[in-house]
Every structure is written in structure tokens, then in C-alpha cells.
Short mmCIF file of N, CA and C in Angstrom, two decimals:
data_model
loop_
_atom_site.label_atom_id
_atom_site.label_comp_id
_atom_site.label_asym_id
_atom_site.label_seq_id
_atom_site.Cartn_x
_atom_site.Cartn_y
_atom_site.Cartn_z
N UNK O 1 0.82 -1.20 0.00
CA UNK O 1 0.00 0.00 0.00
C UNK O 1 0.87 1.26 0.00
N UNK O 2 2.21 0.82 1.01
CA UNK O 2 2.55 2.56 0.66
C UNK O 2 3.17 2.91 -0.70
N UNK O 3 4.17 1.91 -1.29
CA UNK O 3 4.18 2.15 -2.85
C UNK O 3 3.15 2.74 -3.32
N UNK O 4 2.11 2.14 -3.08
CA UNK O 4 1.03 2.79 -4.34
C UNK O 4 1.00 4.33 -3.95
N UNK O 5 0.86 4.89 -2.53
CA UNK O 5 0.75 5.96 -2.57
C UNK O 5 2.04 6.45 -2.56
N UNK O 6 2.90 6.03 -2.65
CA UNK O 6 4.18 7.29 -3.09
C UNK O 6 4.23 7.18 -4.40
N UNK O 7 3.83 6.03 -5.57
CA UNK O 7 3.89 6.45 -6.85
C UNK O 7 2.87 6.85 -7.05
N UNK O 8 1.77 7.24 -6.54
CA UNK O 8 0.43 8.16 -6.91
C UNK O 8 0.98 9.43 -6.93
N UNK O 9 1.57 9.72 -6.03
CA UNK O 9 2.15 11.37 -5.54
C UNK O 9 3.11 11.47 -6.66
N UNK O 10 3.68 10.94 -7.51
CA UNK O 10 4.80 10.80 -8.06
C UNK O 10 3.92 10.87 -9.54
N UNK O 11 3.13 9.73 -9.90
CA UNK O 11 1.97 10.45 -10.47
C UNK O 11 1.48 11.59 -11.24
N UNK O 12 0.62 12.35 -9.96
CA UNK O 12 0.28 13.59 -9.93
C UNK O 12 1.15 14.53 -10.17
N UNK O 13 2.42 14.74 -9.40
CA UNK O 13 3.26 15.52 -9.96
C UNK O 13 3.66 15.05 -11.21
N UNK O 14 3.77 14.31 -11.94
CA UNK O 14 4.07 14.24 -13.44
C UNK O 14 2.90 14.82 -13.82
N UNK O 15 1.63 14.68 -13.18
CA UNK O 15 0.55 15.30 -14.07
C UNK O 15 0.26 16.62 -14.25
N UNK O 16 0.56 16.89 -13.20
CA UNK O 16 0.84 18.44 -13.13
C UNK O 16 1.69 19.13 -13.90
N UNK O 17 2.88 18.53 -14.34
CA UNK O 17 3.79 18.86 -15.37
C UNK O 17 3.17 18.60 -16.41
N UNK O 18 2.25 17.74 -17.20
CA UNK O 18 1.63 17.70 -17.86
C UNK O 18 0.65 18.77 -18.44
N UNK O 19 -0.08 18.99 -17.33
CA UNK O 19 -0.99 20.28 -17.52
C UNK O 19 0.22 21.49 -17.44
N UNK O 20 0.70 21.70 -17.13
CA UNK O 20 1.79 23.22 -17.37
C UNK O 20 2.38 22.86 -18.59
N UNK O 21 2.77 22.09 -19.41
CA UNK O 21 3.12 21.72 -20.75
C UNK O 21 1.94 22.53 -21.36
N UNK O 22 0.46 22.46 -21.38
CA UNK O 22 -0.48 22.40 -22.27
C UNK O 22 -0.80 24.17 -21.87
N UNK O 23 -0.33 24.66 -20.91
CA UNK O 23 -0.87 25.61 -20.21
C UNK O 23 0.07 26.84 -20.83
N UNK O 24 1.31 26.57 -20.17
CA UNK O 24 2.41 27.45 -20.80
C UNK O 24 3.39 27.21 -21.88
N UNK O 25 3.22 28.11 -22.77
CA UNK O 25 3.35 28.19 -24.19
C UNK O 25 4.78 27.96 -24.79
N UNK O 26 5.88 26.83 -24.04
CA UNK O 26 6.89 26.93 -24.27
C UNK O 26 7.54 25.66 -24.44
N UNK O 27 8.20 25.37 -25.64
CA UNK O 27 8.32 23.69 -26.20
C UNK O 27 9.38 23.53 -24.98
N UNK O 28 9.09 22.74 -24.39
CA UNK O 28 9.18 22.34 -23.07
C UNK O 28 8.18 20.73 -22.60
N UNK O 29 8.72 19.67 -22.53
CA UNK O 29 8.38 18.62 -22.37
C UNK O 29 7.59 18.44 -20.77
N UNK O 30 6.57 17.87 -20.92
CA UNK O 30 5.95 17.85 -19.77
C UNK O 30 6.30 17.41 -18.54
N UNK O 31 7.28 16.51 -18.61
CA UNK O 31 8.16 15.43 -18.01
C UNK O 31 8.97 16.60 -17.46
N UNK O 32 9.53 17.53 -17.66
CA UNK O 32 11.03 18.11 -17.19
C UNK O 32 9.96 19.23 -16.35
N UNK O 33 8.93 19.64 -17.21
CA UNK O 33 8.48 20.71 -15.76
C UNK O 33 7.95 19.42 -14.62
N UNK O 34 7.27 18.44 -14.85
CA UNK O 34 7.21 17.55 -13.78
C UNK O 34 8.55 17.30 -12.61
N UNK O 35 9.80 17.39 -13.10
CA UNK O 35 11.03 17.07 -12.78
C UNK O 35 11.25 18.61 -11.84
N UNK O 36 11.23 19.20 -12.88
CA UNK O 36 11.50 21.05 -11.88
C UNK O 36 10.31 20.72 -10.96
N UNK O 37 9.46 20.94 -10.91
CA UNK O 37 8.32 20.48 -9.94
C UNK O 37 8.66 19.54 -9.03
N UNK O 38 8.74 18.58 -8.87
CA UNK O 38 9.05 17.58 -7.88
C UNK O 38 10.42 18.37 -6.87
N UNK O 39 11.35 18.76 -7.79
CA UNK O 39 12.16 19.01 -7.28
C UNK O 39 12.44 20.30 -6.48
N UNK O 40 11.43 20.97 -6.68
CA UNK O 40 11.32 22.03 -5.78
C UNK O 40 10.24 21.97 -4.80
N UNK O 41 9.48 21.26 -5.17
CA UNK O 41 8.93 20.42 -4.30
C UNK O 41 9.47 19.63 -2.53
N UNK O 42 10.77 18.39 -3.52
CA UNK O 42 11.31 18.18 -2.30
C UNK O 42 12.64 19.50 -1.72
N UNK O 43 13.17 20.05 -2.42
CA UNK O 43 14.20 21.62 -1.48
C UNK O 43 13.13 22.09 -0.84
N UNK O 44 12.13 22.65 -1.38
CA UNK O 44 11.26 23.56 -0.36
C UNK O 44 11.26 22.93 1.10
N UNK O 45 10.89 21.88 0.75
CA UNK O 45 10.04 21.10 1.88
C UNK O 45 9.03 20.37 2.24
N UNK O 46 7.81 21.00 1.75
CA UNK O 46 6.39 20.43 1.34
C UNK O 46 6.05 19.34 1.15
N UNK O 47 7.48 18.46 0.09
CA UNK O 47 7.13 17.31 -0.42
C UNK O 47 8.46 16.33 0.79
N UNK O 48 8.65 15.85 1.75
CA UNK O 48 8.74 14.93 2.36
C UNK O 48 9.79 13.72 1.11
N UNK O 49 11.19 13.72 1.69
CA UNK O 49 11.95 12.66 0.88
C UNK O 49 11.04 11.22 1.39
N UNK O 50 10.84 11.01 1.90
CA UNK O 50 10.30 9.58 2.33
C UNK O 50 9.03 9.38 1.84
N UNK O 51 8.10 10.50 1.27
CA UNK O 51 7.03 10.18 0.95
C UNK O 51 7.06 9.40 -0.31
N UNK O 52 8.02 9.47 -0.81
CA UNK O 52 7.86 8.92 -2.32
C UNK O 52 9.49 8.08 -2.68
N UNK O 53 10.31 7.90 -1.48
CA UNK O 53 11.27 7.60 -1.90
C UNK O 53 11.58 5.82 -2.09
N UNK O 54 10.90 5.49 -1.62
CA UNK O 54 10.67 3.54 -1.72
C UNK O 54 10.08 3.71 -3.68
N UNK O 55 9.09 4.39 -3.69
CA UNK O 55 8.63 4.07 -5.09
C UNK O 55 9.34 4.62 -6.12
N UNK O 56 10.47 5.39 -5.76
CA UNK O 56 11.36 6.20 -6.67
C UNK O 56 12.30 5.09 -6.97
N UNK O 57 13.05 5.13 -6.00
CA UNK O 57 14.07 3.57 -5.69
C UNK O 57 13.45 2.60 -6.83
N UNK O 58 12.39 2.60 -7.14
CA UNK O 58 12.00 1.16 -7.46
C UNK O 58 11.61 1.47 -8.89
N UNK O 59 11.29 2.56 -8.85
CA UNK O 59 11.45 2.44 -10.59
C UNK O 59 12.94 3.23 -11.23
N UNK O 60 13.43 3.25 -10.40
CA UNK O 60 15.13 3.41 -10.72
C UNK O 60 15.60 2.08 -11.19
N UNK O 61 15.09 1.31 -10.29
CA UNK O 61 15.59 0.12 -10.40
C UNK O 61 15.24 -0.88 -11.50
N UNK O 62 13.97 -0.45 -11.75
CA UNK O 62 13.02 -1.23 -13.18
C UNK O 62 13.40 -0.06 -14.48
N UNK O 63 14.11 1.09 -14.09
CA UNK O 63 14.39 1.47 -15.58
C UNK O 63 15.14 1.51 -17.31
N UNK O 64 16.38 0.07 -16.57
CA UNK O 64 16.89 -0.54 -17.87
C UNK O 64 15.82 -0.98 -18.78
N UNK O 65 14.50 -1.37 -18.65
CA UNK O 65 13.45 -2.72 -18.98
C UNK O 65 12.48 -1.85 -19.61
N UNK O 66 12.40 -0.41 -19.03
CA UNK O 66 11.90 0.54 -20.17
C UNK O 66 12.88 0.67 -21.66
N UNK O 67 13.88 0.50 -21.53
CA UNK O 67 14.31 0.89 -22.81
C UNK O 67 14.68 -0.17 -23.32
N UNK O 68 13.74 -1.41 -23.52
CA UNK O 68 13.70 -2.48 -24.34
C UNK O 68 12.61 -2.29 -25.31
N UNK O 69 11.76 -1.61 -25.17
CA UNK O 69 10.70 -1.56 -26.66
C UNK O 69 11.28 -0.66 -27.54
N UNK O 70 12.62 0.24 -27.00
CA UNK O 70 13.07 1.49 -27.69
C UNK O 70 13.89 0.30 -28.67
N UNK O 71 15.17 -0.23 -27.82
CA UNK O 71 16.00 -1.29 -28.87
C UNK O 71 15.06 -2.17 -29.41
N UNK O 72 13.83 -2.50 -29.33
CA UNK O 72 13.22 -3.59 -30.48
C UNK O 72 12.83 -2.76 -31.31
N UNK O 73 12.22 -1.47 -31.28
CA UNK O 73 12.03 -0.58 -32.18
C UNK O 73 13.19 -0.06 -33.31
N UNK O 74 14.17 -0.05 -32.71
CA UNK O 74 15.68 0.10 -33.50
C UNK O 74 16.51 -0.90 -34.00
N UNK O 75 15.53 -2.24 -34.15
CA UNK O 75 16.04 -3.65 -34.56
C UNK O 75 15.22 -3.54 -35.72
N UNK O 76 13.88 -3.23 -35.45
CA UNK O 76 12.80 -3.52 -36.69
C UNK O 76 13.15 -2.30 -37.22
N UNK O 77 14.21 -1.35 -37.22
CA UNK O 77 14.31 0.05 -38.35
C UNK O 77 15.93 0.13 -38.57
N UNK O 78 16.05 -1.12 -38.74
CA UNK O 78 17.62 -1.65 -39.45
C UNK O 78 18.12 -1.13 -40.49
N UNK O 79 17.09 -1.38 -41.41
CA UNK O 79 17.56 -1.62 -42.82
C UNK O 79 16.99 0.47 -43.08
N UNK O 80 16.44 1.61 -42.38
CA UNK O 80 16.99 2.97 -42.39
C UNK O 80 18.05 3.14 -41.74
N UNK O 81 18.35 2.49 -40.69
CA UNK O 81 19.52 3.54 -40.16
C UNK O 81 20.67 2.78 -40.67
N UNK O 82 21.10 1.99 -41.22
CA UNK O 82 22.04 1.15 -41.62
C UNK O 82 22.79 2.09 -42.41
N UNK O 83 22.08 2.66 -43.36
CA UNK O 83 23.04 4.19 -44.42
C UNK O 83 23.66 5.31 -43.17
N UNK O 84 23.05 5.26 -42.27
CA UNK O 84 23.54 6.52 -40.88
C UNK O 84 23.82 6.49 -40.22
N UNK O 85 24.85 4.71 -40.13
CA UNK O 85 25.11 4.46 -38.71
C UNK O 85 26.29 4.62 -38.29
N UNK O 86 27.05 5.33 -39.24
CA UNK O 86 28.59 6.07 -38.74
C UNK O 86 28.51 7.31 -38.15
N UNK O 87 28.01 8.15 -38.96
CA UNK O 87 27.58 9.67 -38.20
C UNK O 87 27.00 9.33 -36.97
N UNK O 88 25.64 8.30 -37.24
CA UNK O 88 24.83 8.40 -35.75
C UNK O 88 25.77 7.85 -34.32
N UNK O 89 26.76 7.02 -34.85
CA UNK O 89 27.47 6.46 -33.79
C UNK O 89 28.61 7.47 -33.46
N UNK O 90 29.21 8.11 -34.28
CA UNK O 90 30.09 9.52 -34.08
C UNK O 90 29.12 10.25 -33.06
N UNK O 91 28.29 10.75 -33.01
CA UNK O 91 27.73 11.78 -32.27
C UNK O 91 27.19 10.90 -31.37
N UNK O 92 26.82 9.92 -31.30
CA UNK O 92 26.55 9.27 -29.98
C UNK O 92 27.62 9.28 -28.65
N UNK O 93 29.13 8.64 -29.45
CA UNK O 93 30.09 8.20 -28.75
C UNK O 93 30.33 10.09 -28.27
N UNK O 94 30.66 10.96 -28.95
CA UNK O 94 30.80 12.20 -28.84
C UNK O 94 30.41 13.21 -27.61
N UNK O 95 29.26 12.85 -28.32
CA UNK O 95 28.44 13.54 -27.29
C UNK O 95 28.03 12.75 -25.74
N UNK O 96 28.19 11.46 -25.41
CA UNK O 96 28.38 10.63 -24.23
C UNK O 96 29.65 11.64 -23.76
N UNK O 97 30.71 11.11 -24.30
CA UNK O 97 31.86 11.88 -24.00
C UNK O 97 31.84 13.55 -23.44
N UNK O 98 31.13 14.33 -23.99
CA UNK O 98 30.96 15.39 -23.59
C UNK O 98 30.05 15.60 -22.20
N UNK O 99 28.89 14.64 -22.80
CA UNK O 99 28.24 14.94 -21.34
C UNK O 99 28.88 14.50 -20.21
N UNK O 100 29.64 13.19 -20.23
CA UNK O 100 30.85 12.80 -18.97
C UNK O 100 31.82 14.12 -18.51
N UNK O 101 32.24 14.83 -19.49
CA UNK O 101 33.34 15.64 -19.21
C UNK O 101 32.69 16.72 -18.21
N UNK O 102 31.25 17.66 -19.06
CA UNK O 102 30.75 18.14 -17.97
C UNK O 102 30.21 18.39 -16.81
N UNK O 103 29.75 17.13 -16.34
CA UNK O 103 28.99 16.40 -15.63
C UNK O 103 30.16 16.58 -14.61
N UNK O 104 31.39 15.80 -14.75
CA UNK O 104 33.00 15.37 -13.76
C UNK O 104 32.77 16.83 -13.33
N UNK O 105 33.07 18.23 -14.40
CA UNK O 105 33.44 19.01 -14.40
C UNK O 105 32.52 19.90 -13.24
N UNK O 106 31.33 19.88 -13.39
CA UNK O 106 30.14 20.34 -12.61
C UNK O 106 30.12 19.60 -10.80
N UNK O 107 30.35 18.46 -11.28
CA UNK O 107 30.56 17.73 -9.82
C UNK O 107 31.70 18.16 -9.07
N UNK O 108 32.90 18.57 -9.69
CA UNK O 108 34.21 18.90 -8.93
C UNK O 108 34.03 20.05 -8.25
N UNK O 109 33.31 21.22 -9.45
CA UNK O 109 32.70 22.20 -8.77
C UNK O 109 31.74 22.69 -7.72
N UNK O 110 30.83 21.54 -7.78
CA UNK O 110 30.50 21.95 -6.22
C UNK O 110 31.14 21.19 -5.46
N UNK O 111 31.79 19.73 -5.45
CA UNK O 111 32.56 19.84 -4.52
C UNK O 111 33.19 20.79 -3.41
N UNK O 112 34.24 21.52 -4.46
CA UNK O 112 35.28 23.05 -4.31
C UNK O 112 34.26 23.70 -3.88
N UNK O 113 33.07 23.77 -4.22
CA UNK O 113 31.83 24.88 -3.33
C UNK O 113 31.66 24.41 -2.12
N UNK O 114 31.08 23.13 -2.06
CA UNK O 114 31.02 23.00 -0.50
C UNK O 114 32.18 22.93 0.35
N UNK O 115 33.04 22.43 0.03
CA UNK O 115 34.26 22.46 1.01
C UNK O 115 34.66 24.14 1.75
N UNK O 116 34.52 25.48 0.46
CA UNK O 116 34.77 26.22 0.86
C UNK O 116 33.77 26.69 1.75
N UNK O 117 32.38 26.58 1.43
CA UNK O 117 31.20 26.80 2.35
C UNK O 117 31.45 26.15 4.24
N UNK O 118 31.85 25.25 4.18
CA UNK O 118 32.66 24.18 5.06
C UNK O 118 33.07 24.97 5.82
N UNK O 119 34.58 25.70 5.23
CA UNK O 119 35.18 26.28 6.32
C UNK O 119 34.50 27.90 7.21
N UNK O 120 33.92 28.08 6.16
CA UNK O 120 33.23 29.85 6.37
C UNK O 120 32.50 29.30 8.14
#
């Protein structure tokens, strides 16, 4: 029972991102204002880490198994991408690469932020 209600809450806030997709006029995926939402949600306060954190955990955990209809979808569309699969794999490998670099780069930085916050 409490799963169900922490992925209900979890839910709703996606739905809510949903409706602000349809509401405010800006190509902006419904999912990411759901994401800004939740997440200011839990900094504020309001939203309670424990209220939803068993059902978060758990579809963290079931989310390799979502992206199996994506690769059967990209098995049965072989014979298009087969002409594009050097470029597409260049900018794949590429851009992985980049997002690692910034990501390290962003993490070191607050590191160096909190430590100095630390001593103040």
C-alpha cells in the first residue's frame, strides 16, 4: 500500500507537469516541468523525501526494462539507419563523451563549493 501511494504522488506531480506543458506556451516537455516540480517540491520542503522515496528507488531500479521496446524498435528500423550508422554512432560516442566531461566538471565544482562553504 505505501508504494502505491508514493507512486500516486509521483503520479500527480508528473501530471501536473503535464498540464503546465499544455498551459504554458513553451516547447518544453511535460516530463522536465514535472522534474522542476518535484524538485522544488522536495528543497522547499512540502514534499517529504520519504514520501515517495521507496517508489522512486523502485522504478530506478526497473528502468533498464523501459528501454527495451526502444531497442526492439531500433532492430525492426535496421535496414533505415544502416546508411547513418557512422555519423549516428560519431555523435553518440561524442556527445556521451561530452556529457561525462561536464557532468565530472560540474561535480568537482561543487565539490570546491562545498568544502569552501565548510570552512566559512
Amino acid at each position: 500500500m505505501e508504494y502505491l501511494k508514493q507512486f500516486t504522488i509521483i503520479l500527480a506531480v508528473t501530471c501536473v507537469g503535464e498540464i503546465m506543458k499544455m498551459v504554458i506556451p513553451l516547447p518544453i516537455p511535460g516530463s522536465i516541468y514535472g522534474l522542476v516540480l518535484m524538485l522544488g517540491l522536495l528543497i522547499s520542503g512540502k514534499l517529504r523525501i520519504e514520501r515517495v522515496e521507496k517508489a522512486a528507488k523502485f522504478l530506478v531500479e526497473i528502468m533498464p526494462v523501459m528501454f527495451i521496446p526502444a531497442a526492439v524498435g531500433l532492430m525492426s528500423s535496421w535496414d533505415r539507419l544502416q546508411p547513418i550508422l557512422l555519423p549516428v554512432s560519431v555523435i553518440t560516442v561524442v556527445s556521451t563523451v561530452l556529457v561525462m566531461a561536464v557532468t565530472g566538471r560540474v561535480t568537482d565544482f561543487m565539490i570546491v563549493r562545498k568544502k569552501r562553504g565548510d570552512k566559512k
